[in-house]
Amino acid sequence: MENLLMNDAERFRNKHVHFMATSDEKAQLERNKLQAGYQTLGSYLLKMGLEGIIINVDFSELRGALGDIGSLRNEFNRIGNNINQVTKHVNESKEIDAMDLYLLQEEVNSMKDQIEHFERNVVDSFNEKLRQLGVD
């Protein structure tokens, strides 16, 4: 009868790889293994280690852009509040032309619309990048 046990020198894969994991990490690996349709953890880990894809996305630029948008929006809100205070004063004292104030308000509203359009473009670009990376 043929010897069913092979020593390490006779095996195709003859190097041991060992690492430690917590109970939670091991349980997650087992769930991932089953979800991927693998019978053994070793075959799953070997496949993922050799052919798996890890996607690292740097969101620092996006965070900076969104932070700038937030600051800009806050500044426009302050401007809007100031215009409202001026409007109240004008309505009470009648010292400024109401049409000039109306045109000023319209320009501020136009700037707000442009900011919202810019925000939508940033979000759309971000979502497109995620789609290109295969992230749902």
Coordinates of N, CA and C in Angstrom, one line a residue:
M1 N 0.8 -1.2 0.0 CA 0.0 0.0 0.0 C 0.9 1.2 0.0
E2 N 0.5 2.2 -0.7 CA 1.2 3.4 -0.9 C 1.2 4.3 0.4
N3 N 2.3 4.9 0.7 CA 2.3 5.8 1.9 C 1.6 7.0 1.6
L4 N 0.5 7.3 2.4 CA -0.4 8.4 2.2 C 0.2 9.7 2.8
L5 N 1.1 9.6 3.7 CA 1.7 10.7 4.4 C 3.0 11.2 3.6
M6 N 3.0 12.5 3.3 CA 4.2 13.0 2.6 C 5.0 13.9 3.6
N7 N 6.3 13.9 3.4 CA 7.0 14.8 4.3 C 7.1 16.1 3.5
D8 N 7.5 17.2 4.2 CA 7.5 18.5 3.6 C 8.3 18.6 2.3
A9 N 9.4 17.9 2.2 CA 10.2 17.9 1.0 C 9.5 17.4 -0.2
E10 N 8.5 16.5 0.0 CA 7.8 15.9 -1.2 C 6.6 16.7 -1.6
R11 N 6.1 17.7 -0.7 CA 4.9 18.4 -1.0 C 5.2 19.6 -2.0
F12 N 4.2 19.9 -2.8 CA 4.3 21.1 -3.7 C 4.5 22.4 -2.8
R13 N 3.6 22.5 -1.9 CA 3.7 23.7 -0.9 C 4.4 23.1 0.3
N14 N 5.6 23.5 0.6 CA 6.3 22.9 1.7 C 6.8 23.9 2.7
K15 N 6.2 25.1 2.7 CA 6.6 26.1 3.7 C 5.4 26.4 4.6
H16 N 5.6 26.4 5.9 CA 4.5 26.8 6.8 C 4.4 28.3 7.0
V17 N 3.1 28.7 7.1 CA 2.9 30.1 7.4 C 1.9 30.1 8.6
H18 N 2.3 30.9 9.6 CA 1.5 30.9 10.8 C 1.3 32.3 11.3
F19 N 0.1 32.6 11.8 CA -0.1 34.0 12.4 C -1.2 33.8 13.4
M20 N -1.2 34.8 14.3 CA -2.2 34.8 15.4 C -3.3 35.7 15.1
A21 N -4.5 35.4 15.6 CA -5.7 36.2 15.4 C -6.5 36.1 16.7
T22 N -7.3 37.1 16.9 CA -8.3 37.1 18.1 C -9.4 36.1 17.7
S23 N -10.2 35.8 18.7 CA -11.4 34.9 18.5 C -12.3 35.6 17.5
D24 N -12.6 36.9 17.6 CA -13.4 37.6 16.7 C -12.9 37.6 15.3
E25 N -11.6 37.9 15.2 CA -11.0 37.9 13.8 C -11.1 36.5 13.2
K26 N -10.8 35.5 14.0 CA -10.9 34.1 13.4 C -12.3 33.8 13.0
A27 N -13.3 34.2 13.8 CA -14.7 34.0 13.4 C -15.1 34.7 12.1
Q28 N -14.5 35.9 12.0 CA -14.8 36.7 10.8 C -14.1 36.0 9.6
L29 N -12.9 35.5 9.7 CA -12.3 34.8 8.7 C -13.1 33.6 8.2
E30 N -13.6 32.9 9.2 CA -14.4 31.7 8.9 C -15.7 32.1 8.2
R31 N -16.3 33.2 8.6 CA -17.5 33.6 7.8 C -17.2 34.0 6.4
N32 N -16.1 34.7 6.2 CA -15.6 35.1 4.9 C -15.3 33.9 4.1
K33 N -14.7 32.9 4.7 CA -14.3 31.7 3.9 C -15.6 31.0 3.4
L34 N -16.6 30.9 4.3 CA -17.8 30.2 3.9 C -18.5 31.0 2.8
Q35 N -18.6 32.3 3.0 CA -19.2 33.2 2.0 C -18.6 33.1 0.7
A36 N -17.3 32.9 0.6 CA -16.5 32.9 -0.6 C -16.6 31.4 -1.2
G37 N -17.1 30.5 -0.4 CA -17.3 29.1 -1.0 C -16.1 28.2 -0.8
Y38 N -15.2 28.5 0.1 CA -14.0 27.7 0.4 C -14.3 26.7 1.5
Q39 N -13.7 25.5 1.3 CA -13.8 24.4 2.3 C -12.9 24.6 3.5
T40 N -11.6 25.1 3.2 CA -10.7 25.2 4.3 C -10.2 26.6 4.4
L41 N -9.9 27.0 5.7 CA -9.4 28.4 5.9 C -8.0 28.6 5.2
G42 N -7.2 27.5 5.2 CA -5.9 27.7 4.5 C -6.1 28.0 3.0
S43 N -7.0 27.3 2.3 CA -7.2 27.6 0.9 C -7.7 29.0 0.7
Y44 N -8.7 29.4 1.5 CA -9.2 30.7 1.4 C -8.1 31.8 1.6
L45 N -7.3 31.6 2.7 CA -6.3 32.6 3.0 C -5.2 32.7 1.9
L46 N -4.9 31.5 1.4 CA -3.9 31.5 0.3 C -4.4 32.2 -0.9
K47 N -5.6 31.9 -1.3 CA -6.2 32.6 -2.5 C -6.3 34.1 -2.3
M48 N -6.8 34.5 -1.1 CA -6.9 35.9 -0.8 C -5.6 36.6 -0.7
G49 N -4.6 35.9 -0.1 CA -3.3 36.5 0.0 C -2.6 36.7 -1.3
L50 N -2.8 35.7 -2.2 CA -2.1 35.7 -3.5 C -2.9 36.5 -4.6
E51 N -4.2 36.5 -4.6 CA -5.0 37.1 -5.6 C -6.0 38.1 -5.2
G52 N -6.2 38.2 -3.9 CA -7.2 39.2 -3.3 C -6.8 40.6 -3.6
I53 N -7.7 41.5 -3.6 CA -7.5 42.9 -4.0 C -7.8 43.7 -2.7
I54 N -6.9 44.5 -2.4 CA -7.1 45.5 -1.3 C -7.1 46.9 -1.9
I55 N -8.1 47.6 -1.6 CA -8.3 48.9 -2.2 C -8.1 50.0 -1.1
N56 N -7.0 50.8 -1.2 CA -6.8 51.9 -0.3 C -7.1 53.1 -1.0
V57 N -8.1 53.9 -0.4 CA -8.5 55.1 -1.0 C -8.2 56.3 -0.1
D58 N -7.5 57.2 -0.6 CA -7.1 58.4 0.2 C -8.2 59.5 0.1
F59 N -8.9 59.7 1.2 CA -10.0 60.6 1.2 C -9.5 62.0 1.7
S60 N -8.2 62.2 1.9 CA -7.8 63.5 2.5 C -8.1 64.7 1.6
E61 N -8.0 64.5 0.3 CA -8.3 65.6 -0.6 C -9.8 65.9 -0.6
L62 N -10.6 64.9 -0.6 CA -12.0 65.1 -0.5 C -12.4 65.7 0.8
R63 N -11.9 65.3 1.9 CA -12.2 65.9 3.2 C -11.8 67.4 3.2
G64 N -10.7 67.7 2.6 CA -10.3 69.1 2.5 C -11.2 69.9 1.7
A65 N -11.6 69.4 0.6 CA -12.6 70.1 -0.3 C -13.9 70.3 0.4
L66 N -14.4 69.2 1.0 CA -15.7 69.3 1.7 C -15.6 70.3 2.9
G67 N -14.4 70.3 3.6 CA -14.2 71.3 4.7 C -14.3 72.7 4.2
D68 N -13.6 72.9 3.0 CA -13.6 74.2 2.4 C -15.0 74.6 2.0
I69 N -15.8 73.7 1.5 CA -17.2 74.0 1.1 C -18.0 74.3 2.3
G70 N -17.8 73.6 3.4 CA -18.5 73.9 4.6 C -18.2 75.3 5.1
S71 N -16.9 75.7 5.1 CA -16.5 77.0 5.5 C -17.1 78.1 4.6
L72 N -17.1 77.8 3.3 CA -17.7 78.8 2.4 C -19.2 78.9 2.6
R73 N -19.8 77.8 2.9 CA -21.3 77.9 3.1 C -21.5 78.7 4.4
N74 N -20.7 78.4 5.5 CA -20.9 79.2 6.7 C -20.7 80.7 6.5
E75 N -19.7 81.0 5.7 CA -19.5 82.4 5.4 C -20.7 83.1 4.6
F76 N -21.2 82.3 3.6 CA -22.4 82.8 2.9 C -23.6 83.0 3.8
N77 N -23.7 82.1 4.8 CA -24.8 82.2 5.7 C -24.7 83.4 6.6
R78 N -23.4 83.7 7.0 CA -23.2 85.0 7.7 C -23.6 86.2 6.9
I79 N -23.1 86.2 5.6 CA -23.5 87.3 4.7 C -25.0 87.4 4.6
G80 N -25.7 86.3 4.5 CA -27.1 86.3 4.4 C -27.7 86.9 5.6
N81 N -27.2 86.6 6.8 CA -27.7 87.1 8.1 C -27.5 88.6 8.1
N82 N -26.3 89.1 7.7 CA -26.0 90.5 7.6 C -27.0 91.2 6.7
I83 N -27.2 90.6 5.6 CA -28.2 91.3 4.6 C -29.6 91.4 5.2
N84 N -30.0 90.3 5.9 CA -31.3 90.4 6.6 C -31.3 91.5 7.6
Q85 N -30.2 91.7 8.4 CA -30.2 92.8 9.3 C -30.2 94.2 8.6
V86 N -29.5 94.3 7.5 CA -29.6 95.5 6.7 C -31.0 95.7 6.2
T87 N -31.6 94.7 5.7 CA -33.0 94.8 5.2 C -33.9 95.3 6.3
K88 N -33.8 94.8 7.5 CA -34.6 95.2 8.6 C -34.4 96.7 8.8
H89 N -33.1 97.1 8.9 CA -32.8 98.5 9.1 C -33.4 99.4 8.0
V90 N -33.2 99.0 6.7 CA -33.7 99.7 5.6 C -35.3 99.8 5.7
N91 N -35.9 98.7 6.0 CA -37.4 98.8 6.1 C -37.9 99.7 7.2
E92 N -37.1 99.8 8.2 CA -37.5 100.7 9.3 C -37.2 102.1 9.1
S93 N -36.0 102.4 8.4 CA -35.6 103.8 8.3 C -35.8 104.3 6.9
K94 N -36.0 103.5 5.9 CA -36.2 103.9 4.5 C -35.0 104.7 3.9
E95 N -33.8 104.4 4.4 CA -32.6 105.2 4.0 C -31.9 104.6 2.8
I96 N -32.3 103.5 2.3 CA -31.6 102.9 1.1 C -32.6 102.4 0.1
D97 N -32.2 102.3 -1.1 CA -33.2 101.9 -2.2 C -33.4 100.4 -2.0
A98 N -34.7 100.1 -2.0 CA -35.1 98.7 -1.8 C -34.7 97.8 -3.0
M99 N -34.6 98.4 -4.2 CA -34.2 97.6 -5.4 C -32.8 97.2 -5.3
D100 N -31.9 98.1 -4.8 CA -30.5 97.7 -4.6 C -30.3 96.6 -3.7
L101 N -31.1 96.6 -2.6 CA -31.0 95.5 -1.6 C -31.6 94.3 -2.2
Y102 N -32.6 94.3 -3.0 CA -33.2 93.1 -3.6 C -32.1 92.5 -4.6
L103 N -31.5 93.3 -5.4 CA -30.4 92.8 -6.3 C -29.3 92.2 -5.5
L104 N -28.9 92.8 -4.4 CA -27.9 92.2 -3.6 C -28.3 90.8 -3.1
Q105 N -29.5 90.7 -2.6 CA -30.0 89.4 -2.1 C -30.1 88.4 -3.3
E106 N -30.4 88.8 -4.4 CA -30.5 87.9 -5.6 C -29.1 87.4 -5.9
E107 N -28.0 88.2 -5.8 CA -26.7 87.8 -6.1 C -26.2 86.8 -5.0
V108 N -26.6 87.0 -3.8 CA -26.2 86.1 -2.7 C -26.9 84.7 -3.0
N109 N -28.2 84.8 -3.4 CA -28.9 83.5 -3.7 C -28.2 82.8 -4.9
S110 N -27.8 83.5 -5.8 CA -27.1 82.9 -7.0 C -25.8 82.3 -6.6
M111 N -25.1 82.9 -5.7 CA -23.8 82.3 -5.1 C -24.1 81.0 -4.4
K112 N -25.2 81.0 -3.6 CA -25.6 79.8 -2.9 C -25.9 78.7 -3.8
D113 N -26.6 79.0 -4.9 CA -27.0 78.0 -5.9 C -25.7 77.4 -6.6
Q114 N -24.7 78.3 -6.8 CA -23.5 77.8 -7.4 C -22.7 76.9 -6.4
I115 N -22.7 77.2 -5.2 CA -22.1 76.4 -4.2 C -22.8 75.0 -4.1
E116 N -24.1 75.0 -4.1 CA -24.8 73.7 -4.1 C -24.5 72.9 -5.3
H117 N -24.4 73.6 -6.5 CA -24.1 72.9 -7.7 C -22.7 72.3 -7.6
F118 N -21.7 73.0 -7.0 CA -20.4 72.5 -6.8 C -20.4 71.3 -5.9
E119 N -21.1 71.4 -4.8 CA -21.2 70.3 -3.8 C -21.8 69.0 -4.5
R120 N -22.8 69.2 -5.3 CA -23.4 68.0 -6.1 C -22.3 67.4 -7.0
N121 N -21.5 68.3 -7.7 CA -20.5 67.8 -8.6 C -19.4 67.0 -7.8
V122 N -19.1 67.5 -6.6 CA -18.1 66.8 -5.8 C -18.6 65.4 -5.4
V123 N -19.8 65.4 -4.9 CA -20.4 64.1 -4.5 C -20.6 63.2 -5.7
D124 N -21.0 63.7 -6.8 CA -21.1 62.8 -8.0 C -19.8 62.3 -8.4
S125 N -18.7 63.1 -8.4 CA -17.4 62.6 -8.7 C -16.9 61.6 -7.8
F126 N -17.2 61.8 -6.5 CA -16.8 60.8 -5.5 C -17.5 59.5 -5.7
N127 N -18.8 59.5 -6.0 CA -19.6 58.3 -6.3 C -19.1 57.6 -7.5
E128 N -18.7 58.4 -8.5 CA -18.2 57.8 -9.8 C -16.9 57.1 -9.5
K129 N -16.0 57.7 -8.7 CA -14.7 57.0 -8.3 C -15.0 55.7 -7.6
L130 N -16.0 55.7 -6.7 CA -16.3 54.5 -6.0 C -16.8 53.4 -6.9
R131 N -17.7 53.8 -7.9 CA -18.2 52.9 -8.9 C -17.0 52.3 -9.7
Q132 N -16.0 53.1 -10.1 CA -14.9 52.7 -10.8 C -14.0 51.7 -10.0
L133 N -14.0 51.8 -8.7 CA -13.3 50.9 -7.9 C -14.1 49.7 -7.5
G134 N -15.3 49.7 -8.0 CA -16.2 48.5 -7.7 C -16.8 48.5 -6.3
V135 N -16.8 49.6 -5.6 CA -17.4 49.7 -4.3 C -18.8 50.1 -4.4
D136 N -19.7 49.4 -3.8 CA -21.2 49.7 -3.9 C -21.6 50.4 -2.6

